[in-house]
Amino acid sequence: MRSRVAGLVVIASLALVGAEAAAADDGQSVGGVRGFTGLVNSRSRTFDLQSWWGAAAPGIPARPAVSKPQEPQPVPTYRNRLICYSDGRPEMAPADGWCQSGVPLTPRTDCEQLAVLPTWRQWTYPDGTTGDWELLDQGSCEPVLPVLTVEDFRSLPIPAPVLRLQPDRGWVLVNIETIVMTDPTPVALRTTLAGFGVDVEAVPTRYSYDFGDGHTLDTRSPGAPHPDHDTFHEYEQPGTYAITLTTEWSGRYRVDGDPTWRDVTGTATTSATSPPFTAEERTSRLVDSLCTDVPTPPDC
């Protein structure tokens, strides 16, 4: 092996001497030989073969590089969801934003709104398998959650509560209490804001009655039937009247994926009007029947 290398050195040295009659001094690079980047020693007429073996030999074209086909790479999927804890380990909340029973949500960032939910990542591998969801961050406070404005609240189809009268028979007596009442049950609504589903709850908080004779009543009581009634009116003159009830509603809302309820700034109103009825004067007289008789007497 040593003799073969020595022979190669001699041959290479002679070739260089013939190609470059005026060889450079010690340490000078030899030019004119394609593919050669070694150094020649003018005294020993030898050169560095290390660079020679790494390049194409003179007169032989370099072998073209062969590019390997790129192997399939794992593909990431990202989602923004709340954090649930199971056995002390963080897990991604379901799509509805709620954890399983007994598993608390992660502590919230101290924000006025948690706009960006925690970020999760899952890898899908070339063979079709997927890894576990990894928690990348805890979320941030950038204000991107939609806000239900009072204009949005007022545009919702809040149903006017039913106005009830007692007695409710198409006529009432002058100078006798006409009782009014309504249903105070909150109303659940559903809407969409900026692509987010939103739950809305409307709660009646104030009731204003216009009795149609120039008199009104403002109250926070929804009223009650006789004998527990606290909302009523006495008509002073006979005539035909109708009562209008205007209800004021406050509201709160909750964006999907965020368990916090937030108050609506401002209120909405609805109105309902009773069918017309008459206020009448009646005089007492002796009768031979009772209003509880069947059939009911016509003057009852």
Short mmCIF file of C-alpha atoms in Angstrom, two decimals:
data_model
loop_
_atom_site.label_atom_id
_atom_site.label_comp_id
_atom_site.label_asym_id
_atom_site.label_seq_id
_atom_site.Cartn_x
_atom_site.Cartn_y
_atom_site.Cartn_z
CA MET A 1 0.00 0.00 0.00
CA ARG A 2 2.83 2.42 0.85
CA SER A 3 4.54 1.85 -2.54
CA ARG A 4 1.28 2.50 -4.43
CA VAL A 5 0.75 5.81 -2.66
CA ALA A 6 4.35 6.79 -3.29
CA GLY A 7 3.92 6.01 -6.97
CA LEU A 8 0.81 8.17 -7.15
CA VAL A 9 2.67 11.00 -5.51
CA VAL A 10 5.48 10.76 -8.06
CA ILE A 11 3.10 10.63 -11.02
CA ALA A 12 1.08 13.55 -9.72
CA SER A 13 4.25 15.52 -9.05
CA LEU A 14 5.55 14.94 -12.59
CA ALA A 15 2.20 15.94 -14.07
CA LEU A 16 2.25 19.12 -12.15
CA VAL A 17 5.82 19.90 -13.14
CA GLY A 18 4.96 19.41 -16.81
CA ALA A 19 1.83 21.48 -16.59
CA GLU A 20 3.38 24.27 -14.57
CA ALA A 21 7.07 24.70 -15.56
CA ALA A 22 7.40 27.68 -13.28
CA ALA A 23 6.01 26.21 -10.10
CA ALA A 24 5.08 28.58 -7.35
CA ASP A 25 7.18 29.06 -4.27
CA ASP A 26 6.40 27.17 -1.05
CA GLY A 27 2.74 27.50 -0.06
CA GLN A 28 1.49 28.93 -3.42
CA SER A 29 -1.74 27.49 -4.82
CA VAL A 30 -1.43 25.77 -8.15
CA GLY A 31 -3.86 26.95 -10.83
CA GLY A 32 -4.66 25.68 -14.29
CA VAL A 33 -5.57 22.17 -13.14
CA ARG A 34 -9.36 21.70 -13.00
CA GLY A 35 -10.56 20.24 -9.76
CA PHE A 36 -7.30 20.71 -7.89
CA THR A 37 -7.11 22.80 -4.77
CA GLY A 38 -4.02 21.38 -3.10
CA LEU A 39 -0.66 23.00 -2.30
CA VAL A 40 2.70 22.24 -3.99
CA ASN A 41 6.07 22.27 -2.31
CA SER A 42 8.59 23.47 -4.93
CA ARG A 43 11.51 21.69 -3.23
CA SER A 44 9.98 18.27 -2.75
CA ARG A 45 7.61 18.50 -5.75
CA THR A 46 4.85 16.96 -3.65
CA PHE A 47 1.33 18.22 -2.91
CA ASP A 48 -1.53 17.74 -0.50
CA LEU A 49 -3.64 14.80 -1.67
CA GLN A 50 -6.38 15.48 0.87
CA SER A 51 -8.00 18.10 -1.37
CA TRP A 52 -7.32 16.00 -4.46
CA TRP A 53 -9.41 13.07 -3.28
CA GLY A 54 -12.30 15.46 -2.57
CA ALA A 55 -12.45 16.84 -6.13
CA ALA A 56 -12.82 15.39 -9.59
CA ALA A 57 -9.60 14.37 -11.29
CA PRO A 58 -8.27 16.68 -14.05
CA GLY A 59 -10.19 16.15 -17.28
CA ILE A 60 -13.01 14.15 -15.64
CA PRO A 61 -16.34 15.94 -15.22
CA ALA A 62 -17.65 16.15 -11.70
CA ARG A 63 -20.37 13.69 -10.80
CA PRO A 64 -23.74 15.47 -10.56
CA ALA A 65 -25.26 15.65 -7.10
CA VAL A 66 -28.19 13.32 -6.50
CA SER A 67 -30.99 14.86 -4.42
CA LYS A 68 -32.74 12.52 -2.05
CA PRO A 69 -36.55 12.58 -2.08
CA GLN A 70 -37.78 14.49 0.96
CA GLU A 71 -39.36 12.20 3.51
CA PRO A 72 -42.87 13.06 4.74
CA GLN A 73 -42.83 15.22 7.85
CA PRO A 74 -45.28 15.36 10.78
CA VAL A 75 -48.00 18.00 10.37
CA PRO A 76 -49.07 20.14 13.36
CA THR A 77 -52.67 21.07 14.22
CA TYR A 78 -53.39 23.96 16.58
CA ARG A 79 -56.48 24.73 18.68
CA ASN A 80 -57.44 27.29 21.29
CA ARG A 81 -59.30 25.69 24.18
CA LEU A 82 -59.57 26.00 27.95
CA ILE A 83 -57.54 23.72 30.21
CA CYS A 84 -59.01 20.89 32.28
CA TYR A 85 -57.01 19.02 34.90
CA SER A 86 -57.10 15.24 35.27
CA ASP A 87 -54.93 13.68 37.98
CA GLY A 88 -52.98 16.94 38.08
CA ARG A 89 -52.21 16.85 34.34
CA PRO A 90 -53.50 19.49 31.91
CA GLU A 91 -55.95 18.26 29.29
CA MET A 92 -57.71 20.13 26.51
CA ALA A 93 -61.33 21.06 27.21
CA PRO A 94 -64.04 19.70 24.87
CA ALA A 95 -65.42 21.82 22.04
CA ASP A 96 -68.26 23.14 24.21
CA GLY A 97 -65.70 24.59 26.62
CA TRP A 98 -66.78 22.58 29.66
CA CYS A 99 -64.73 20.03 31.55
CA GLN A 100 -66.10 16.75 32.81
CA SER A 101 -67.97 16.82 36.10
CA GLY A 102 -65.68 17.42 39.05
CA VAL A 103 -62.69 18.49 36.94
CA PRO A 104 -61.99 22.22 37.43
CA LEU A 105 -61.08 24.64 34.71
CA THR A 106 -57.63 26.16 34.76
CA PRO A 107 -57.24 29.39 36.75
CA ARG A 108 -57.96 32.30 34.45
CA THR A 109 -55.47 34.95 33.53
CA ASP A 110 -56.32 38.11 35.47
CA CYS A 111 -57.77 39.96 32.50
CA GLU A 112 -60.79 42.08 31.93
CA GLN A 113 -61.45 39.57 29.14
CA LEU A 114 -59.57 36.39 28.34
CA ALA A 115 -59.51 37.01 24.63
CA VAL A 116 -57.07 34.33 23.46
CA LEU A 117 -57.64 30.91 24.97
CA PRO A 118 -54.72 28.58 25.77
CA THR A 119 -53.04 27.15 22.66
CA TRP A 120 -52.71 23.39 22.07
CA ARG A 121 -50.79 21.45 19.42
CA GLN A 122 -51.17 17.92 18.06
CA TRP A 123 -48.86 16.20 15.57
CA THR A 124 -50.18 14.01 12.75
CA TYR A 125 -47.50 11.58 11.56
CA PRO A 126 -46.94 10.24 8.00
CA ASP A 127 -48.48 6.88 8.90
CA GLY A 128 -51.73 8.60 9.89
CA THR A 129 -51.31 8.29 13.64
CA THR A 130 -51.62 11.29 15.92
CA GLY A 131 -49.92 12.30 19.13
CA ASP A 132 -51.42 13.74 22.29
CA TRP A 133 -52.45 17.36 22.51
CA GLU A 134 -49.64 19.47 23.98
CA LEU A 135 -50.24 22.68 25.93
CA LEU A 136 -48.15 25.48 24.41
CA ASP A 137 -49.31 28.52 26.41
CA GLN A 138 -51.84 29.67 29.00
CA GLY A 139 -53.63 32.21 26.82
CA SER A 140 -53.40 35.99 26.75
CA CYS A 141 -55.38 39.12 27.46
CA GLU A 142 -55.73 40.58 23.99
CA PRO A 143 -59.31 41.88 23.67
CA VAL A 144 -60.73 39.77 20.86
CA LEU A 145 -63.77 38.21 22.54
CA PRO A 146 -66.90 39.84 21.13
CA VAL A 147 -68.87 42.24 23.30
CA LEU A 148 -72.67 42.19 23.32
CA THR A 149 -73.53 45.87 23.07
CA VAL A 150 -76.81 47.40 24.17
CA GLU A 151 -77.71 47.77 20.49
CA ASP A 152 -77.14 44.03 20.02
CA PHE A 153 -79.23 43.34 23.11
CA ARG A 154 -82.12 45.50 21.92
CA SER A 155 -82.11 43.82 18.52
CA LEU A 156 -82.80 40.40 20.05
CA PRO A 157 -86.37 39.03 19.89
CA ILE A 158 -87.20 39.50 23.58
CA PRO A 159 -90.85 38.48 23.97
CA ALA A 160 -93.05 40.98 25.79
CA PRO A 161 -94.47 39.43 28.97
CA VAL A 162 -98.21 38.81 28.99
CA LEU A 163 -100.30 41.54 30.64
CA ARG A 164 -103.05 40.09 32.85
CA LEU A 165 -106.04 41.90 34.30
CA GLN A 166 -108.27 40.93 37.20
CA PRO A 167 -111.17 40.86 36.70
CA ASP A 168 -110.67 39.84 33.08
CA ARG A 169 -114.14 39.76 31.54
CA GLY A 170 -114.18 42.68 29.12
CA TRP A 171 -115.40 45.25 31.65
CA VAL A 172 -114.45 46.63 35.07
CA LEU A 173 -116.25 48.74 37.63
CA VAL A 174 -115.67 52.44 38.15
CA ASN A 175 -114.05 53.25 41.52
CA ILE A 176 -113.19 49.58 42.08
CA GLU A 177 -109.60 48.26 41.90
CA THR A 178 -108.58 46.86 38.53
CA ILE A 179 -105.63 44.57 39.24
CA VAL A 180 -102.73 44.31 36.75
CA MET A 181 -99.89 41.78 36.80
CA THR A 182 -97.35 40.06 34.55
CA ASP A 183 -94.84 37.20 34.41
CA PRO A 184 -91.32 38.02 35.77
CA THR A 185 -89.62 34.90 34.37
CA PRO A 186 -86.18 35.60 32.74
CA VAL A 187 -85.84 34.81 29.04
CA ALA A 188 -82.97 32.73 27.58
CA LEU A 189 -81.82 33.70 24.09
CA ARG A 190 -79.13 32.59 21.66
CA THR A 191 -77.22 34.70 19.15
CA THR A 192 -73.92 34.87 17.21
CA LEU A 193 -71.24 37.58 17.37
CA ALA A 194 -68.14 37.65 15.17
CA GLY A 195 -68.39 33.90 14.62
CA PHE A 196 -68.83 33.12 18.34
CA GLY A 197 -71.99 31.57 19.75
CA VAL A 198 -73.39 33.62 22.63
CA ASP A 199 -75.91 32.77 25.36
CA VAL A 200 -78.00 35.74 26.50
CA GLU A 201 -80.29 36.05 29.51
CA ALA A 202 -82.82 38.89 29.69
CA VAL A 203 -84.35 39.70 33.09
CA PRO A 204 -87.39 42.00 33.58
CA THR A 205 -86.52 44.65 36.17
CA ARG A 206 -89.10 47.45 35.92
CA TYR A 207 -92.74 47.68 34.83
CA SER A 208 -94.55 50.81 33.63
CA TYR A 209 -98.35 50.77 33.18
CA ASP A 210 -100.29 53.33 31.17
CA PHE A 211 -103.97 52.91 32.07
CA GLY A 212 -105.27 54.94 29.14
CA ASP A 213 -107.00 57.59 31.26
CA GLY A 214 -103.98 59.82 31.91
CA HIS A 215 -102.76 57.82 34.89
CA THR A 216 -99.60 55.68 35.04
CA LEU A 217 -97.82 53.36 37.45
CA ASP A 218 -94.07 52.60 37.64
CA THR A 219 -93.03 49.66 39.78
CA ARG A 220 -90.48 46.89 40.20
CA SER A 221 -93.15 44.45 41.30
CA PRO A 222 -94.60 42.09 38.68
CA GLY A 223 -97.84 42.08 40.65
CA ALA A 224 -99.98 39.27 42.04
CA PRO A 225 -103.63 38.21 41.94
CA HIS A 226 -106.22 39.07 44.60
CA PRO A 227 -105.90 39.08 47.59
CA ASP A 228 -102.09 39.54 47.47
CA HIS A 229 -102.17 42.20 44.76
CA ASP A 230 -100.01 45.33 44.99
CA THR A 231 -100.41 46.77 41.46
CA PHE A 232 -103.84 48.14 40.56
CA HIS A 233 -105.80 51.17 39.34
CA GLU A 234 -109.28 52.63 39.92
CA TYR A 235 -111.03 54.19 36.92
CA GLU A 236 -112.96 57.31 37.84
CA GLN A 237 -115.09 57.69 34.74
CA PRO A 238 -116.99 55.24 32.57
CA GLY A 239 -115.47 54.67 29.15
CA THR A 240 -113.50 52.36 26.92
CA TYR A 241 -109.85 51.87 27.82
CA ALA A 242 -106.78 49.76 27.07
CA ILE A 243 -103.76 49.28 29.32
CA THR A 244 -100.19 49.30 27.96
CA LEU A 245 -97.37 47.61 29.85
CA THR A 246 -93.78 48.65 29.08
CA THR A 247 -91.20 46.28 30.56
CA GLU A 248 -87.55 47.21 31.07
CA TRP A 249 -85.02 44.39 30.72
CA SER A 250 -81.45 44.06 31.94
CA GLY A 251 -79.22 41.45 30.36
CA ARG A 252 -76.10 39.38 30.68
CA TYR A 253 -74.26 37.18 28.19
CA ARG A 254 -71.70 34.38 27.95
CA VAL A 255 -69.48 33.64 24.93
CA ASP A 256 -68.97 30.01 23.94
CA GLY A 257 -65.77 28.60 25.45
CA ASP A 258 -65.75 31.21 28.21
CA PRO A 259 -67.72 30.31 31.37
CA THR A 260 -67.90 33.93 32.62
CA TRP A 261 -71.21 35.76 32.48
CA ARG A 262 -70.89 39.48 31.65
CA ASP A 263 -73.48 42.22 32.12
CA VAL A 264 -74.88 44.14 29.18
CA THR A 265 -74.29 47.87 29.53
CA GLY A 266 -77.77 49.33 29.08
CA THR A 267 -81.33 48.03 28.99
CA ALA A 268 -83.99 46.99 26.48
CA THR A 269 -87.75 47.53 26.58
CA THR A 270 -90.82 45.68 25.31
CA SER A 271 -94.47 46.72 25.20
CA ALA A 272 -97.77 44.86 25.39
CA THR A 273 -101.29 46.30 25.24
CA SER A 274 -104.46 44.69 26.53
CA PRO A 275 -107.58 44.31 24.40
CA PRO A 276 -110.02 47.23 24.86
CA PHE A 277 -112.43 46.96 27.78
CA THR A 278 -115.05 49.19 29.38
CA ALA A 279 -115.21 50.81 32.79
CA GLU A 280 -118.83 50.81 33.89
CA GLU A 281 -121.02 52.06 36.68
CA ARG A 282 -123.32 49.48 38.24
CA THR A 283 -126.09 49.90 40.77
CA SER A 284 -127.09 47.39 43.40
CA ARG A 285 -130.43 45.65 43.16
CA LEU A 286 -132.05 42.55 44.49
CA VAL A 287 -131.82 39.49 42.27
CA ASP A 288 -133.21 36.04 42.46
CA SER A 289 -130.02 34.31 41.26
CA LEU A 290 -126.32 34.20 42.04
CA CYS A 291 -123.35 34.79 39.76
CA THR A 292 -122.18 31.29 40.68
CA ASP A 293 -125.25 29.75 39.12
CA VAL A 294 -125.01 27.71 35.93
CA PRO A 295 -125.58 29.13 33.46
CA THR A 296 -124.12 32.43 34.67
CA PRO A 297 -126.71 35.23 34.72
CA PRO A 298 -126.13 37.85 31.98
CA ASP A 299 -125.61 40.71 34.44
CA CYS A 300 -122.72 38.98 36.26
#
